[in-house]
Amino acid sequence: MRAAVMEGIRQPLVVRDVPDPTPPEKGVVVRVEANGICRTDWHLWMGDWSWIGLQLPLPHVLGHEFCGVIDEVGPGVTRWRRGDRVLVPFSVGEGSCEWCRSGHHNICDTMLTPGVVSWGGYGRRAGVPFADVNLVPLPESIGFVEAASMGCRYMTSFHGLVDQAKVGAGEWVAVHGCGGVGLSAVQIATALGANVIAVDIADEKLAFA
Ligand SMILES: [Zn+2]
Ligand SMILES: [Zn+2]
């Protein structure tokens, strides 16, 4: 398959042929149709997260904000078939630790984020483990480009505003920092009926907000 490959820290990505992935444990291979670019990719590419133990073995294929169509289904997967449209959340869990069982895959004992611990969505195909626990069905009515952002920045903001803060109509919400997560928060808070104040030091981000 073709992939945009990270060959070195702070080096331009190289588009080239790499081996096709095979389904990881209880997983599938997704044909990637769209992938969001995240600040996390930049941190990984800069090599500045070694202090939290993240040192990518190179070459590496980044990308943890992707969606697409299931291309291959591995053993032990029961919920999905080849051809299903799916969204891949970055917070992939193995489904059986105490965090996963309480619905908190984002703090799973085993870090499994595609594009970080395995090759991700900057390639034409990407393996996603424990597909039954993690994949989200993507309706035909939602395009791949729109969906690509939902598995990282969007659900991060959604969880904060809806599950944690329980923002309601008529409340005031100040969003400090209008990058990917912040702009998603502006949209979600607006959809909830809140009055939103967007705060940033960059004019072009405020124009988006
Ligand atoms: Zn991200
Ligand atoms: Zn877990």
mmCIF file of C-alpha atoms and ligand atoms in Angstrom:
data_model
loop_
_atom_site.group_PDB
_atom_site.id
_atom_site.type_symbol
_atom_site.label_atom_id
_atom_site.label_comp_id
_atom_site.label_asym_id
_atom_site.label_seq_id
_atom_site.Cartn_x
_atom_site.Cartn_y
_atom_site.Cartn_z
ATOM 1 C CA MET A 1 0.000 0.000 0.000
ATOM 2 C CA ARG A 2 0.968 3.666 -0.267
ATOM 3 C CA ALA A 3 1.609 5.645 2.904
ATOM 4 C CA ALA A 4 3.051 8.966 4.029
ATOM 5 C CA VAL A 5 5.926 7.583 6.051
ATOM 6 C CA MET A 6 7.778 9.277 8.892
ATOM 7 C CA GLU A 7 11.386 8.282 8.277
ATOM 8 C CA GLY A 8 13.008 10.515 10.874
ATOM 9 C CA ILE A 9 12.322 13.033 13.639
ATOM 10 C CA ARG A 10 11.498 16.456 12.103
ATOM 11 C CA GLN A 11 12.093 15.103 8.580
ATOM 12 C CA PRO A 12 9.574 15.540 5.738
ATOM 13 C CA LEU A 13 7.207 12.574 5.373
ATOM 14 C CA VAL A 14 7.955 10.334 2.388
ATOM 15 C CA VAL A 15 5.100 8.933 0.279
ATOM 16 C CA ARG A 16 6.102 5.414 -0.705
ATOM 17 C CA ASP A 17 5.069 1.771 -0.792
ATOM 18 C CA VAL A 18 5.054 -0.119 2.501
ATOM 19 C CA PRO A 19 3.838 -3.628 3.418
ATOM 20 C CA ASP A 20 0.069 -4.042 3.800
ATOM 21 C CA PRO A 21 -1.160 -4.512 7.382
ATOM 22 C CA THR A 22 -2.821 -7.700 8.583
ATOM 23 C CA PRO A 23 -5.637 -7.685 11.166
ATOM 24 C CA PRO A 24 -4.240 -7.248 14.702
ATOM 25 C CA GLU A 25 -5.653 -9.159 17.710
ATOM 26 C CA LYS A 26 -9.459 -9.490 17.382
ATOM 27 C CA GLY A 27 -9.197 -6.718 14.825
ATOM 28 C CA VAL A 28 -9.807 -5.565 11.298
ATOM 29 C CA VAL A 29 -7.981 -3.765 8.530
ATOM 30 C CA VAL A 30 -9.674 -0.491 7.567
ATOM 31 C CA ARG A 31 -9.256 1.037 4.103
ATOM 32 C CA VAL A 32 -8.663 4.639 5.143
ATOM 33 C CA GLU A 33 -10.875 7.156 3.309
ATOM 34 C CA ALA A 34 -10.026 10.244 5.386
ATOM 35 C CA ASN A 35 -7.645 11.076 8.210
ATOM 36 C CA GLY A 36 -7.447 14.229 10.326
ATOM 37 C CA ILE A 37 -4.119 15.857 11.098
ATOM 38 C CA CYS A 38 -3.698 16.456 14.818
ATOM 39 C CA ARG A 39 -1.378 18.437 17.049
ATOM 40 C CA THR A 40 -0.478 15.042 18.547
ATOM 41 C CA ASP A 41 1.013 14.072 15.169
ATOM 42 C CA TRP A 42 3.177 17.170 15.329
ATOM 43 C CA HIS A 43 4.392 16.301 18.851
ATOM 44 C CA LEU A 44 5.233 12.752 17.763
ATOM 45 C CA TRP A 45 6.957 14.042 14.617
ATOM 46 C CA MET A 46 8.964 16.532 16.718
ATOM 47 C CA GLY A 47 10.069 13.696 18.999
ATOM 48 C CA ASP A 48 9.235 15.760 22.071
ATOM 49 C CA TRP A 49 7.162 13.172 23.935
ATOM 50 C CA SER A 50 10.022 10.858 24.847
ATOM 51 C CA TRP A 51 9.612 12.084 28.448
ATOM 52 C CA ILE A 52 6.272 10.243 28.672
ATOM 53 C CA GLY A 53 7.791 7.140 27.148
ATOM 54 C CA LEU A 54 6.597 7.723 23.589
ATOM 55 C CA GLN A 55 9.477 7.068 21.256
ATOM 56 C CA LEU A 56 8.337 5.894 17.855
ATOM 57 C CA PRO A 57 10.240 3.057 16.234
ATOM 58 C CA LEU A 58 11.053 4.383 12.763
ATOM 59 C CA PRO A 59 9.935 4.230 10.045
ATOM 60 C CA HIS A 60 6.430 4.994 11.309
ATOM 61 C CA VAL A 61 3.023 5.793 9.795
ATOM 62 C CA LEU A 62 1.191 8.435 11.841
ATOM 63 C CA GLY A 63 -2.558 9.127 11.910
ATOM 64 C CA HIS A 64 -5.092 8.427 14.660
ATOM 65 C CA GLU A 65 -8.092 10.437 13.335
ATOM 66 C CA PHE A 66 -9.415 8.243 10.585
ATOM 67 C CA CYS A 67 -12.451 6.543 9.172
ATOM 68 C CA GLY A 68 -13.081 4.317 6.200
ATOM 69 C CA VAL A 69 -14.360 0.955 5.072
ATOM 70 C CA ILE A 70 -13.505 -2.429 6.549
ATOM 71 C CA ASP A 71 -11.266 -4.289 4.122
ATOM 72 C CA GLU A 72 -10.417 -7.417 6.070
ATOM 73 C CA VAL A 73 -11.889 -9.026 9.188
ATOM 74 C CA GLY A 74 -9.638 -11.038 11.489
ATOM 75 C CA PRO A 75 -10.473 -14.017 13.721
ATOM 76 C CA GLY A 76 -12.633 -13.347 16.782
ATOM 77 C CA VAL A 77 -14.504 -10.375 15.293
ATOM 78 C CA THR A 78 -18.291 -10.843 15.282
ATOM 79 C CA ARG A 79 -19.830 -7.360 14.885
ATOM 80 C CA TRP A 80 -18.266 -6.296 11.585
ATOM 81 C CA ARG A 81 -18.110 -7.376 7.960
ATOM 82 C CA ARG A 82 -16.024 -6.401 4.974
ATOM 83 C CA GLY A 83 -17.499 -3.249 3.415
ATOM 84 C CA ASP A 84 -18.870 -1.719 6.655
ATOM 85 C CA ARG A 85 -18.271 2.038 6.969
ATOM 86 C CA VAL A 86 -16.606 2.768 10.297
ATOM 87 C CA LEU A 87 -15.163 5.519 12.446
ATOM 88 C CA VAL A 88 -12.063 4.717 14.498
ATOM 89 C CA PRO A 89 -11.866 6.459 17.899
ATOM 90 C CA PHE A 90 -8.296 7.231 18.954
ATOM 91 C CA SER A 91 -9.069 5.888 22.449
ATOM 92 C CA VAL A 92 -8.861 2.232 21.420
ATOM 93 C CA GLY A 93 -9.013 -0.148 24.408
ATOM 94 C CA GLU A 94 -8.735 -3.924 24.758
ATOM 95 C CA GLY A 95 -12.174 -4.097 26.355
ATOM 96 C CA SER A 96 -11.482 -6.201 29.435
ATOM 97 C CA CYS A 97 -9.570 -4.100 31.994
ATOM 98 C CA GLU A 98 -11.501 -2.348 34.764
ATOM 99 C CA TRP A 99 -11.411 0.967 32.868
ATOM 100 C CA CYS A 100 -12.765 -0.483 29.642
ATOM 101 C CA ARG A 101 -15.465 -2.397 31.507
ATOM 102 C CA SER A 102 -16.637 0.867 33.086
ATOM 103 C CA GLY A 103 -16.764 2.559 29.670
ATOM 104 C CA HIS A 104 -13.505 4.482 30.016
ATOM 105 C CA HIS A 105 -11.509 3.049 27.112
ATOM 106 C CA ASN A 106 -9.629 6.340 26.951
ATOM 107 C CA ILE A 107 -7.671 5.342 30.064
ATOM 108 C CA CYS A 108 -7.330 1.632 29.213
ATOM 109 C CA ASP A 109 -4.397 -0.082 30.934
ATOM 110 C CA THR A 110 -3.036 -0.984 27.473
ATOM 111 C CA MET A 111 -2.355 1.887 25.102
ATOM 112 C CA LEU A 112 -3.443 0.802 21.622
ATOM 113 C CA THR A 113 -3.936 4.057 19.697
ATOM 114 C CA PRO A 114 -3.396 3.397 15.968
ATOM 115 C CA GLY A 115 -0.898 5.844 14.501
ATOM 116 C CA VAL A 116 0.941 5.904 17.838
ATOM 117 C CA VAL A 117 1.607 2.313 18.928
ATOM 118 C CA SER A 118 0.884 0.869 15.473
ATOM 119 C CA TRP A 119 0.793 2.261 11.933
ATOM 120 C CA GLY A 120 -2.182 4.552 11.389
ATOM 121 C CA GLY A 121 -4.268 6.563 8.985
ATOM 122 C CA TYR A 122 -1.507 8.225 6.952
ATOM 123 C CA GLY A 123 -1.473 4.882 5.138
ATOM 124 C CA ARG A 124 -4.106 3.564 2.715
ATOM 125 C CA ARG A 125 -4.890 0.730 5.136
ATOM 126 C CA ALA A 126 -4.605 0.509 8.906
ATOM 127 C CA GLY A 127 -5.124 -2.274 11.419
ATOM 128 C CA VAL A 128 -7.472 -1.684 14.365
ATOM 129 C CA PRO A 129 -7.384 -4.200 17.255
ATOM 130 C CA PHE A 130 -10.394 -5.327 19.311
ATOM 131 C CA ALA A 131 -12.777 -4.104 16.633
ATOM 132 C CA ASP A 132 -15.942 -5.317 18.382
ATOM 133 C CA VAL A 133 -15.217 -3.072 21.373
ATOM 134 C CA ASN A 134 -13.947 0.000 19.577
ATOM 135 C CA LEU A 135 -15.299 0.682 16.103
ATOM 136 C CA VAL A 136 -18.284 2.980 15.599
ATOM 137 C CA PRO A 137 -20.649 2.505 12.621
ATOM 138 C CA LEU A 138 -20.595 5.429 10.203
ATOM 139 C CA PRO A 139 -23.955 6.156 8.522
ATOM 140 C CA GLU A 140 -24.025 6.850 4.759
ATOM 141 C CA SER A 141 -25.305 10.360 5.560
ATOM 142 C CA ILE A 142 -21.973 11.377 7.112
ATOM 143 C CA GLY A 143 -19.097 11.907 4.696
ATOM 144 C CA PHE A 144 -15.643 10.521 5.372
ATOM 145 C CA VAL A 145 -13.972 13.947 5.519
ATOM 146 C CA GLU A 146 -16.472 15.198 8.118
ATOM 147 C CA ALA A 147 -16.173 11.973 10.114
ATOM 148 C CA ALA A 148 -12.374 11.947 10.213
ATOM 149 C CA SER A 149 -12.281 14.593 12.948
ATOM 150 C CA MET A 150 -14.894 12.918 15.135
ATOM 151 C CA GLY A 151 -12.708 10.169 16.591
ATOM 152 C CA CYS A 152 -10.293 12.565 18.321
ATOM 153 C CA ARG A 153 -10.871 16.312 18.666
ATOM 154 C CA TYR A 154 -14.651 16.140 18.384
ATOM 155 C CA MET A 155 -15.332 13.390 20.871
ATOM 156 C CA THR A 156 -12.834 14.958 23.289
ATOM 157 C CA SER A 157 -14.872 18.177 23.309
ATOM 158 C CA PHE A 158 -18.174 16.289 23.329
ATOM 159 C CA HIS A 159 -17.178 14.307 26.417
ATOM 160 C CA GLY A 160 -16.074 17.482 28.215
ATOM 161 C CA LEU A 161 -19.156 19.545 27.388
ATOM 162 C CA VAL A 162 -21.904 16.925 27.401
ATOM 163 C CA ASP A 163 -20.831 14.181 29.830
ATOM 164 C CA GLN A 164 -18.690 16.148 32.265
ATOM 165 C CA ALA A 165 -19.892 19.779 32.270
ATOM 166 C CA LYS A 166 -23.478 18.880 31.255
ATOM 167 C CA VAL A 167 -23.816 22.196 29.415
ATOM 168 C CA GLY A 168 -27.414 23.262 28.835
ATOM 169 C CA ALA A 169 -29.234 25.801 26.667
ATOM 170 C CA GLY A 170 -28.762 29.400 27.759
ATOM 171 C CA GLU A 171 -25.584 28.746 29.754
ATOM 172 C CA TRP A 172 -22.365 30.626 29.013
ATOM 173 C CA VAL A 173 -19.327 28.699 27.797
ATOM 174 C CA ALA A 174 -15.859 30.245 27.371
ATOM 175 C CA VAL A 175 -13.546 28.239 25.107
ATOM 176 C CA HIS A 176 -9.898 29.143 25.694
ATOM 177 C CA GLY A 177 -7.811 28.123 22.682
ATOM 178 C CA CYS A 178 -9.486 27.584 19.313
ATOM 179 C CA GLY A 179 -7.484 24.789 17.753
ATOM 180 C CA GLY A 180 -9.027 21.449 16.784
ATOM 181 C CA VAL A 181 -10.525 20.642 20.188
ATOM 182 C CA GLY A 182 -11.502 24.272 20.847
ATOM 183 C CA LEU A 183 -13.287 24.790 17.524
ATOM 184 C CA SER A 184 -15.125 21.512 18.070
ATOM 185 C CA ALA A 185 -16.150 22.808 21.512
ATOM 186 C CA VAL A 186 -17.457 26.029 19.936
ATOM 187 C CA GLN A 187 -19.616 24.012 17.510
ATOM 188 C CA ILE A 188 -20.898 21.533 20.096
ATOM 189 C CA ALA A 189 -21.661 24.192 22.730
ATOM 190 C CA THR A 190 -23.520 26.212 20.092
ATOM 191 C CA ALA A 191 -25.529 23.129 19.106
ATOM 192 C CA LEU A 192 -26.393 22.640 22.799
ATOM 193 C CA GLY A 193 -27.895 26.137 22.817
ATOM 194 C CA ALA A 194 -25.183 27.711 24.959
ATOM 195 C CA ASN A 195 -23.827 31.248 24.575
ATOM 196 C CA VAL A 196 -20.227 30.751 23.477
ATOM 197 C CA ILE A 197 -17.233 33.049 23.962
ATOM 198 C CA ALA A 198 -14.189 31.954 21.942
ATOM 199 C CA VAL A 199 -10.804 33.112 23.271
ATOM 200 C CA ASP A 200 -7.562 32.913 21.301
ATOM 201 C CA ILE A 201 -4.514 35.035 20.502
ATOM 202 C CA ALA A 202 -4.550 34.098 16.789
ATOM 203 C CA ASP A 203 -6.890 36.139 14.575
ATOM 204 C CA GLU A 204 -7.306 33.399 11.944
ATOM 205 C CA LYS A 205 -8.500 30.944 14.609
ATOM 206 C CA LEU A 206 -11.001 33.495 15.907
ATOM 207 C CA ALA A 207 -12.218 33.995 12.338
ATOM 208 C CA PHE A 208 -12.933 30.236 12.167
ATOM 209 C CA ALA A 209 -14.685 30.362 15.552
HETATM 210 ZN ZN ZN B 1 -5.928 13.753 17.389
HETATM 211 ZN ZN ZN B 2 -8.834 -1.669 28.805
#
